[in-house]
GROMACS .gro file of C-alpha atoms in nm:
model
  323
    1UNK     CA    1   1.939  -5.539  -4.435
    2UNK     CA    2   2.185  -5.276  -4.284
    3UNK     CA    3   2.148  -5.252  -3.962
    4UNK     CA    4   2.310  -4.938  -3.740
    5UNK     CA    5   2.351  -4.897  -3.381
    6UNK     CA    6   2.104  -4.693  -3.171
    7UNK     CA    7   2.380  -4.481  -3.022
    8UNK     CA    8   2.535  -4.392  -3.394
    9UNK     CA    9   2.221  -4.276  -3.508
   10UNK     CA   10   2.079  -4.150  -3.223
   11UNK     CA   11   2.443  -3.902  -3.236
   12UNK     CA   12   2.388  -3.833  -3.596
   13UNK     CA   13   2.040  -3.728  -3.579
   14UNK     CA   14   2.140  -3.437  -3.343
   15UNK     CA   15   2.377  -3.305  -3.585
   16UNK     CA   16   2.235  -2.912  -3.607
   17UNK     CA   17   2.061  -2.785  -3.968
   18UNK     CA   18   2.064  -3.097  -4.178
   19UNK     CA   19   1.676  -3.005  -4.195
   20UNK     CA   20   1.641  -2.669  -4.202
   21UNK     CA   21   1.588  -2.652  -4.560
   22UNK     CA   22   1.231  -2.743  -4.471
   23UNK     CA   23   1.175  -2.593  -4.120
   24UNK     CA   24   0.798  -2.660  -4.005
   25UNK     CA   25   0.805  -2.454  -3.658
   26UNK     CA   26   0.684  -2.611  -3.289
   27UNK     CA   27   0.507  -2.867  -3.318
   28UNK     CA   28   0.331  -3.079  -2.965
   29UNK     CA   29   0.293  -3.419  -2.991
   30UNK     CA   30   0.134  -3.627  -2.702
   31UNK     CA   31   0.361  -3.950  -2.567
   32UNK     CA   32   0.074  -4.159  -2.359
   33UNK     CA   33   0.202  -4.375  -2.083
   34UNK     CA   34   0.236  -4.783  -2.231
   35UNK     CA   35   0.474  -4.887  -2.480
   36UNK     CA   36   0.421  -4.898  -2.808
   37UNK     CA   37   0.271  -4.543  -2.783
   38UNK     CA   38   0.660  -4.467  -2.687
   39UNK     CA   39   0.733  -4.592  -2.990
   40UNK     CA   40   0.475  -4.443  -3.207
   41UNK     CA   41   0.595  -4.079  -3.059
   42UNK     CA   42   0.950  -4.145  -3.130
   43UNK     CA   43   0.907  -4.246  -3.476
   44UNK     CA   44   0.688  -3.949  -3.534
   45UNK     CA   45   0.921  -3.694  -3.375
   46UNK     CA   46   1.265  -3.787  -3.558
   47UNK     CA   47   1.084  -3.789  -3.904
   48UNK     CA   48   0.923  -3.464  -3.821
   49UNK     CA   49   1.235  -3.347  -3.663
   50UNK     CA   50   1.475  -3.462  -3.920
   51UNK     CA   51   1.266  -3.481  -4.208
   52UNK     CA   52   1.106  -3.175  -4.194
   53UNK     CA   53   1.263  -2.979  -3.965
   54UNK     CA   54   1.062  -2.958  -3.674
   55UNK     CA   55   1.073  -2.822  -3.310
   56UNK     CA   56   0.902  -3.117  -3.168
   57UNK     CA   57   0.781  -3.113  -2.794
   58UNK     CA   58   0.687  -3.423  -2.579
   59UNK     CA   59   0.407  -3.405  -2.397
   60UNK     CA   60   0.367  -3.693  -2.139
   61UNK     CA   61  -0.027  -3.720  -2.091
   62UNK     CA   62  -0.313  -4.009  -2.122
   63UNK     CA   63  -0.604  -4.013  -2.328
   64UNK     CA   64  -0.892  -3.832  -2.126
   65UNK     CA   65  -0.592  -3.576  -2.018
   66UNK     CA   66  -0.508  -3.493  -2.367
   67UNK     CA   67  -0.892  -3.491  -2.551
   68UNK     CA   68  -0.934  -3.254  -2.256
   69UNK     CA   69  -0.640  -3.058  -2.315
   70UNK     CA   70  -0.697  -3.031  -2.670
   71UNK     CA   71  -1.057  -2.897  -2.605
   72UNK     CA   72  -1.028  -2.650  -2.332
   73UNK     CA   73  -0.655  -2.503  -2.495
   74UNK     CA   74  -0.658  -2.642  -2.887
   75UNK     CA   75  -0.311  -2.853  -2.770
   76UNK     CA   76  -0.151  -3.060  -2.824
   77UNK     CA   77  -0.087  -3.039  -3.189
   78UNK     CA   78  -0.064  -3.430  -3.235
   79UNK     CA   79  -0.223  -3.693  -3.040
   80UNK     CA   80  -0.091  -4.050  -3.092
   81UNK     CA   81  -0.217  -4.388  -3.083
   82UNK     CA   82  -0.555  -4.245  -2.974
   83UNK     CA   83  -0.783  -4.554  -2.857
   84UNK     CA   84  -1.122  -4.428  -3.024
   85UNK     CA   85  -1.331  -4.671  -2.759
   86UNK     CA   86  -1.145  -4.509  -2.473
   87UNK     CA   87  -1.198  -4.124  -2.611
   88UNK     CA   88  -1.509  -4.139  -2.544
   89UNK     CA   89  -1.841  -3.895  -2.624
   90UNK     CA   90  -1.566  -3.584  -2.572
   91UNK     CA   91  -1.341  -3.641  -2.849
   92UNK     CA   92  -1.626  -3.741  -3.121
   93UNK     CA   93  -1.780  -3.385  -2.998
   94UNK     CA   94  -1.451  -3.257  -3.067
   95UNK     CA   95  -1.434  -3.366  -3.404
   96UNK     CA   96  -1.802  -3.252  -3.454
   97UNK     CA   97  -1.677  -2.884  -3.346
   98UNK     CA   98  -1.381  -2.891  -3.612
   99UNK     CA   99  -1.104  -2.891  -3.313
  100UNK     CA  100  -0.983  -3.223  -3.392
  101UNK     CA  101  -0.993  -3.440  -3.686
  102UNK     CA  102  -0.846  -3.793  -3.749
  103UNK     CA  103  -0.585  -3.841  -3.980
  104UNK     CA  104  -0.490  -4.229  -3.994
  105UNK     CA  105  -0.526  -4.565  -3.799
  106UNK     CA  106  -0.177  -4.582  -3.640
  107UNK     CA  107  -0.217  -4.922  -3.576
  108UNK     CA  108  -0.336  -5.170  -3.882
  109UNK     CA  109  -0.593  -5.402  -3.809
  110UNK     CA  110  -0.575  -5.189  -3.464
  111UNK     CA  111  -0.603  -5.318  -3.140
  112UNK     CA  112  -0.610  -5.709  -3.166
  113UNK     CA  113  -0.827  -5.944  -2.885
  114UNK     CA  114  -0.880  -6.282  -2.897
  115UNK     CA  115  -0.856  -6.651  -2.744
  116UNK     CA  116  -0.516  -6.785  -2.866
  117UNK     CA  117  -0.311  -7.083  -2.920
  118UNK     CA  118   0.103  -7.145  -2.960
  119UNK     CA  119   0.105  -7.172  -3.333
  120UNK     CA  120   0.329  -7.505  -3.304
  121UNK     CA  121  -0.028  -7.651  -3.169
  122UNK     CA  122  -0.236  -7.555  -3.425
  123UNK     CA  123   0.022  -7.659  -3.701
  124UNK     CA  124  -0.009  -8.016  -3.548
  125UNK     CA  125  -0.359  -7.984  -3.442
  126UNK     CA  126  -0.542  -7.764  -3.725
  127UNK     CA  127  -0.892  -7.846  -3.611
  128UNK     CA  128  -0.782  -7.606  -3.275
  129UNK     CA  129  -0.787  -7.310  -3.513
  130UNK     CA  130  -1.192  -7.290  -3.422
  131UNK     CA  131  -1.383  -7.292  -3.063
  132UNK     CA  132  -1.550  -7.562  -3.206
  133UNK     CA  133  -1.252  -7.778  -3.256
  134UNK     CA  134  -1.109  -7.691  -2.917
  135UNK     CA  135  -1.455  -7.781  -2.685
  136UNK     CA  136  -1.429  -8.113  -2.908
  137UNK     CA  137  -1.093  -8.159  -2.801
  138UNK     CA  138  -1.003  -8.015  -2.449
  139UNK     CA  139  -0.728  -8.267  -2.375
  140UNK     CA  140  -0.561  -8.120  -2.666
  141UNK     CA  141  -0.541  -7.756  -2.485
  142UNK     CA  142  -0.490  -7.922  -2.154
  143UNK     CA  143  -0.803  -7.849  -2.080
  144UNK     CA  144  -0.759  -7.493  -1.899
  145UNK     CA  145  -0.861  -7.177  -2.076
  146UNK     CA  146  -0.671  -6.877  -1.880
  147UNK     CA  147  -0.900  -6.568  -1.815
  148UNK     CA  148  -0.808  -6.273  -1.774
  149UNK     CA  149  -0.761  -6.072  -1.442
  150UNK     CA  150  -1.075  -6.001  -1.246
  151UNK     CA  151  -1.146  -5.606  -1.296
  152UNK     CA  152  -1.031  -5.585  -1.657
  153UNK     CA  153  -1.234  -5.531  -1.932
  154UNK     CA  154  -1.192  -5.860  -2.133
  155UNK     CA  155  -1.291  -6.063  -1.807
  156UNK     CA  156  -1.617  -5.955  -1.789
  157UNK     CA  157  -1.643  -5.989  -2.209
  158UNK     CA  158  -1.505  -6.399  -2.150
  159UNK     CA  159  -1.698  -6.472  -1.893
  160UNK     CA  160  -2.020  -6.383  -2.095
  161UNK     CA  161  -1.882  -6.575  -2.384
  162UNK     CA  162  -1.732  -6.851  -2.147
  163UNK     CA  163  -2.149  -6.887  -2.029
  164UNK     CA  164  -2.258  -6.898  -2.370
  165UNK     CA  165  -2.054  -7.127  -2.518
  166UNK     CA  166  -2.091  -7.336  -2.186
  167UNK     CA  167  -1.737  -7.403  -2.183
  168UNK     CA  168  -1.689  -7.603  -1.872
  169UNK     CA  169  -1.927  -7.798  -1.979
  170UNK     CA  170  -1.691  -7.974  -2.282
  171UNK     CA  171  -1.410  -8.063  -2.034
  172UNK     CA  172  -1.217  -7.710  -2.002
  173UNK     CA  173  -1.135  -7.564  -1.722
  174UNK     CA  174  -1.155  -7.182  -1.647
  175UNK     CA  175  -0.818  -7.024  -1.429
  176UNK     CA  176  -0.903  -6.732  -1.364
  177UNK     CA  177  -0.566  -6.508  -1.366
  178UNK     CA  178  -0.465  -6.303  -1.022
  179UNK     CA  179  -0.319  -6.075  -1.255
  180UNK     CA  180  -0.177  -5.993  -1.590
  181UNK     CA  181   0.223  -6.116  -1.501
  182UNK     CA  182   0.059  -6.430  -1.405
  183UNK     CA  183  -0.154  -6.441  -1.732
  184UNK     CA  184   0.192  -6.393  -1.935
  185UNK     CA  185   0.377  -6.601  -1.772
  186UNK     CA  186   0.168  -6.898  -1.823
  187UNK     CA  187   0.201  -6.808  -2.214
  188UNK     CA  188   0.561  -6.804  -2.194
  189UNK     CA  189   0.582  -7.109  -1.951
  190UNK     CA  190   0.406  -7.287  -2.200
  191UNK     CA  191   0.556  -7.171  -2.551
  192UNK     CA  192   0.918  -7.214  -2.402
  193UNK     CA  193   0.823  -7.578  -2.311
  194UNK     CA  194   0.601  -7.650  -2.629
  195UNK     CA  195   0.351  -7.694  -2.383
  196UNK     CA  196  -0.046  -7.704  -2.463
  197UNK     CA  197  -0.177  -7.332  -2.382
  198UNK     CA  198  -0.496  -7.157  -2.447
  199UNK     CA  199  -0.643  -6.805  -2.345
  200UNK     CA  200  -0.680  -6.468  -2.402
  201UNK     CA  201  -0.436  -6.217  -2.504
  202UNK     CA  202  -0.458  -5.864  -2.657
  203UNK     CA  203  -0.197  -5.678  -2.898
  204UNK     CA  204   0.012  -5.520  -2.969
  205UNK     CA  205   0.249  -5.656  -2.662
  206UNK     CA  206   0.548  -5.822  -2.589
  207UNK     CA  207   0.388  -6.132  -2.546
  208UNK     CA  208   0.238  -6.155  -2.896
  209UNK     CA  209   0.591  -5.987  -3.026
  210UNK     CA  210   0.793  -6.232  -2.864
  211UNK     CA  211   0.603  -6.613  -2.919
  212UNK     CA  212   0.413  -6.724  -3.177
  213UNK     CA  213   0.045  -6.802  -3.143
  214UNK     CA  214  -0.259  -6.840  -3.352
  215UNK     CA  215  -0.618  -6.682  -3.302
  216UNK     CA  216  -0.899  -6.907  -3.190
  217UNK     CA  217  -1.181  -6.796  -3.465
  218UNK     CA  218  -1.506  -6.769  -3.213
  219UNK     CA  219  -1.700  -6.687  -3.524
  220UNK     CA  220  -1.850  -6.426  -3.695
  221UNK     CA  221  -1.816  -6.079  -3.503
  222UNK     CA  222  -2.205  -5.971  -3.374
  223UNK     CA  223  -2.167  -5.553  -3.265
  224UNK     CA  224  -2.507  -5.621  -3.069
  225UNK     CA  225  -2.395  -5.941  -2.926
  226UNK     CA  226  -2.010  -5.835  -2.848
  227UNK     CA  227  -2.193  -5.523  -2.653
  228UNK     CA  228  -2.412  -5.690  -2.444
  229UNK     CA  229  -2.120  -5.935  -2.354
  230UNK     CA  230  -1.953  -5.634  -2.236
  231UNK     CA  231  -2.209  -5.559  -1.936
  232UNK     CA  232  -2.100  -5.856  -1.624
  233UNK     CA  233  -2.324  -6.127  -1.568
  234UNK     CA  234  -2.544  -6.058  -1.930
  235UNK     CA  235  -2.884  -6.181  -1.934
  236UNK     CA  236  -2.852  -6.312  -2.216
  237UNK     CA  237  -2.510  -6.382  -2.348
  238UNK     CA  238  -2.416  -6.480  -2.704
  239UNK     CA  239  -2.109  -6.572  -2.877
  240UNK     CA  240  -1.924  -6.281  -3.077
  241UNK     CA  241  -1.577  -6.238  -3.221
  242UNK     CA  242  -1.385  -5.957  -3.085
  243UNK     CA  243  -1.310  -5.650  -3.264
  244UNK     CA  244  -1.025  -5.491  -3.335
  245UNK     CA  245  -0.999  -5.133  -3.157
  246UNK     CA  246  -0.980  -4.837  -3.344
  247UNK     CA  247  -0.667  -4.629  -3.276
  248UNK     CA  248  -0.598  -4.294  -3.463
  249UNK     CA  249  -0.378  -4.011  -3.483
  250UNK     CA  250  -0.539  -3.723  -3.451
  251UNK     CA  251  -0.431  -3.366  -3.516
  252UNK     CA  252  -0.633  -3.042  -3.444
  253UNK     CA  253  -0.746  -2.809  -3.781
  254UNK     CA  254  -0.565  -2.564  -3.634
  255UNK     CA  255  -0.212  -2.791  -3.683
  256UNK     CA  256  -0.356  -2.919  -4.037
  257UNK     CA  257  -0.348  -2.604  -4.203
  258UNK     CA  258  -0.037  -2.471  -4.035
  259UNK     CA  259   0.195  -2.737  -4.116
  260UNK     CA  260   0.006  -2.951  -4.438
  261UNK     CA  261   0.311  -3.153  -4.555
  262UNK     CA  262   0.375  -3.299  -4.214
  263UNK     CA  263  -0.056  -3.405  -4.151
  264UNK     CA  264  -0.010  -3.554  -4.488
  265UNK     CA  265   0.301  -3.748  -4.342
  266UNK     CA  266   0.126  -3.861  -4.011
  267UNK     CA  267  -0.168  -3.961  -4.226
  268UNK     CA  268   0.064  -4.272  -4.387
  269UNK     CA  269   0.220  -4.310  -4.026
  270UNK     CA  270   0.051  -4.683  -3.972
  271UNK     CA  271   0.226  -4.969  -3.823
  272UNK     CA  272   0.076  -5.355  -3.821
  273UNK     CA  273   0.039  -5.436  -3.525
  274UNK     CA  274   0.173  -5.767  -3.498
  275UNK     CA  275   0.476  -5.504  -3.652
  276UNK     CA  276   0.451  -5.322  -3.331
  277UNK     CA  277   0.405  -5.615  -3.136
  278UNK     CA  278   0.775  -5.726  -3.232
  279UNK     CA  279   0.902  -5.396  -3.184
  280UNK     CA  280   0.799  -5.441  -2.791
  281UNK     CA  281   0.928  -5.747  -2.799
  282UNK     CA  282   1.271  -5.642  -2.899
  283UNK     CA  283   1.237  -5.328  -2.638
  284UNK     CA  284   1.199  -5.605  -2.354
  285UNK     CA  285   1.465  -5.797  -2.483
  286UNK     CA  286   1.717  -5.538  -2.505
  287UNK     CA  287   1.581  -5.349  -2.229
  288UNK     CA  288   1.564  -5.034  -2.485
  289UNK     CA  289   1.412  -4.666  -2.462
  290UNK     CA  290   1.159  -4.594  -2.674
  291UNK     CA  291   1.388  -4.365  -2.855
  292UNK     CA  292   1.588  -4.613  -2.919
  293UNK     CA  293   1.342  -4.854  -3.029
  294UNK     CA  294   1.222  -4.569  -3.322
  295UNK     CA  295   1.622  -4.593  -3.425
  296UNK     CA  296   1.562  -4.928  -3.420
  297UNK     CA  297   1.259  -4.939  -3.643
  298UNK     CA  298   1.350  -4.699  -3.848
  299UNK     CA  299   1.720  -4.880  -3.907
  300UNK     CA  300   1.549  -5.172  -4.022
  301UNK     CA  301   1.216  -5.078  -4.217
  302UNK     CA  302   1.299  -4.821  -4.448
  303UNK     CA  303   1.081  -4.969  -4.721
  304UNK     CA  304   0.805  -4.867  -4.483
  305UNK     CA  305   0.862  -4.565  -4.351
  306UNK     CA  306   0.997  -4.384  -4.659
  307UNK     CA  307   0.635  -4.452  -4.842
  308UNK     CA  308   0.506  -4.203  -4.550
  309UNK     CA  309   0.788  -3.861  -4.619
  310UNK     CA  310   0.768  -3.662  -4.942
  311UNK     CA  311   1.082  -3.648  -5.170
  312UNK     CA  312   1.245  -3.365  -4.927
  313UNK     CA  313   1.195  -3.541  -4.616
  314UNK     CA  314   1.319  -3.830  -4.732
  315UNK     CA  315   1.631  -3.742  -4.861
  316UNK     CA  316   1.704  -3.566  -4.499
  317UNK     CA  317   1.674  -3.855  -4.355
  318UNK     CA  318   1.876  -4.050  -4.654
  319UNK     CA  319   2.116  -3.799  -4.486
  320UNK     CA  320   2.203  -3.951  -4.187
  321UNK     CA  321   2.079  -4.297  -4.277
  322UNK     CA  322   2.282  -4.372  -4.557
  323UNK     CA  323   2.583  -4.251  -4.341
   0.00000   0.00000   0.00000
């Protein structure tokens, strides 16, 4: 696959009017503060700036900020990678006001937790593919399970399922993380030394980008059961699969009906996330921007990204990749 240097096409993209044939106005699009919502914003903003001809402003914000923003001034136009279980009650009550509506899951199966092992481990050890399997055989995991950090969300989720699968009790021992450097580090101790590992992890991240490790099925997923395991200390705690976290882009009406061509663009704007998860990884390997990880994605994955643009969009950006 051709591959081009950030810094070429980073230079070609700001060669003036090779869009203007299909100008779209100002356009705001939120950039939240973690990494692959960087990325998502980038992408978004050259296509929309060089595909359609955009005047695309960055709005640095989080998600309460901009749900907040969006319903006290109807802006920004765009908000990426929007966590739905963060929004909260305020953004479905946008959406029930017709200020807001979603227009895709960015991120495809969305946000991914689980219990993992290094793939090499369950290629040699299949049976560790299930809880089951691994309680039968701690040895085989050397015997730790790595928690997550106390105050995060998952912690209080795996300790609940930790007490109801009574995990200590077949021979594994529970570390409980001091934070989450320590957490990856053990990952990538382990992986780098084809080491036994086995915890809990969350995607899309550099970690799950950069080695390669297999989800520990914990059974069917229970929405009753999963939310009770998310209170600390459950009375009565049962054993759920974790979901995977719905995470939009959302636009408001007012941006829908203003500028149709580029919703219906952002509305095939989806990554996979163990896509995205690579993407970070290559960031923190080549210590990139996250404008220069969009170059880099959209360099390299053309066969995704042009199923998103109509036929004038695309050929702008044909433009100056083809060059």
């Amino acid at each position: 696959m051709k591959k081009f240097t950030s810094a070429a096409l980073l230079c070609a993209a700001a060669i003036p009017g090779i869009a203007q044939a299909n100008e779209c106005g100002e356009v705001s699009i939120t950039e939240m503060n973690w990494a692959s919502n960087t990325v998502v914003t980038n992408v978004a903003k050259f296509i929309m700036e060089q595909g359609y001809g955009c005047d695309v402003t960055i709005v640095p914000s989080d998600t309460v900020p901009a749900v907040t923003s969006v319903a006290e001034n109807g802006e920004p136009d765009i908000v990426t990678e929007l966590w739905l279980n963060s929004a909260g009650e305020a953004y479905l009550r946008l959406e029930e006001q017709g200020k807001i509506e979603r227009l895709a899951k960015v991120l495809e199966p969305g946000g991914v937790e689980g219990w993992w092992i290094p793939t090499y481990l369950a290629e040699k050890h299949p049976e560790l593919t299930t809880i089951e399997g691994v309680m039968e055989n701690p040895e085989l995991v050397g015997g730790r399970f790595n928690n997550c950090p106390d105050g995060w969300g998952c912690r209080v989720v795996s300790d609940n399922l930790i007490r109801a699968l009574d995990l200590e009790e077949s021979g594994i021992e529970v570390f409980n993380h001091g934070s989450g450097e320590t957490l990856a580090s053990s990952m990538a101790s382990a992986v780098q030394n084809e080491e036994p590992w086995f915890g809990y992890y969350w995607g899309p991240t550099v970690p799950l980008g950069k080695y390669d490790m297999t989800r520990v099925e914990l059974g069917e997923y229970k929405p009753e059961v999963h939310k009770r395991n998310q209170t600390a200390d459950a009375e009565n705690p049962g054993v759920s699969e974790f979901p995977a976290a719905t995470i939009l882009t959302s636009v408001t009406t007012d941006f829908k009906e203003r500028e149709p061509e580029v919703a219906e663009m952002l509305s095939k704007l989806t990554f996979q996330t163990s896509t995205m998860s690579s993407i970070l990884a290559w960031m923190d390997a080549n210590n990139a921007s996250g404008e220069e990880a969009a170059v880099y994605y959209l360099s390299n994955n053309s066969d995704e990204w042009s199923t998103w643009l109509n036929d004038s969009a695309r050929k702008n950006l044909a433009a100056i990749l083809d060059n």
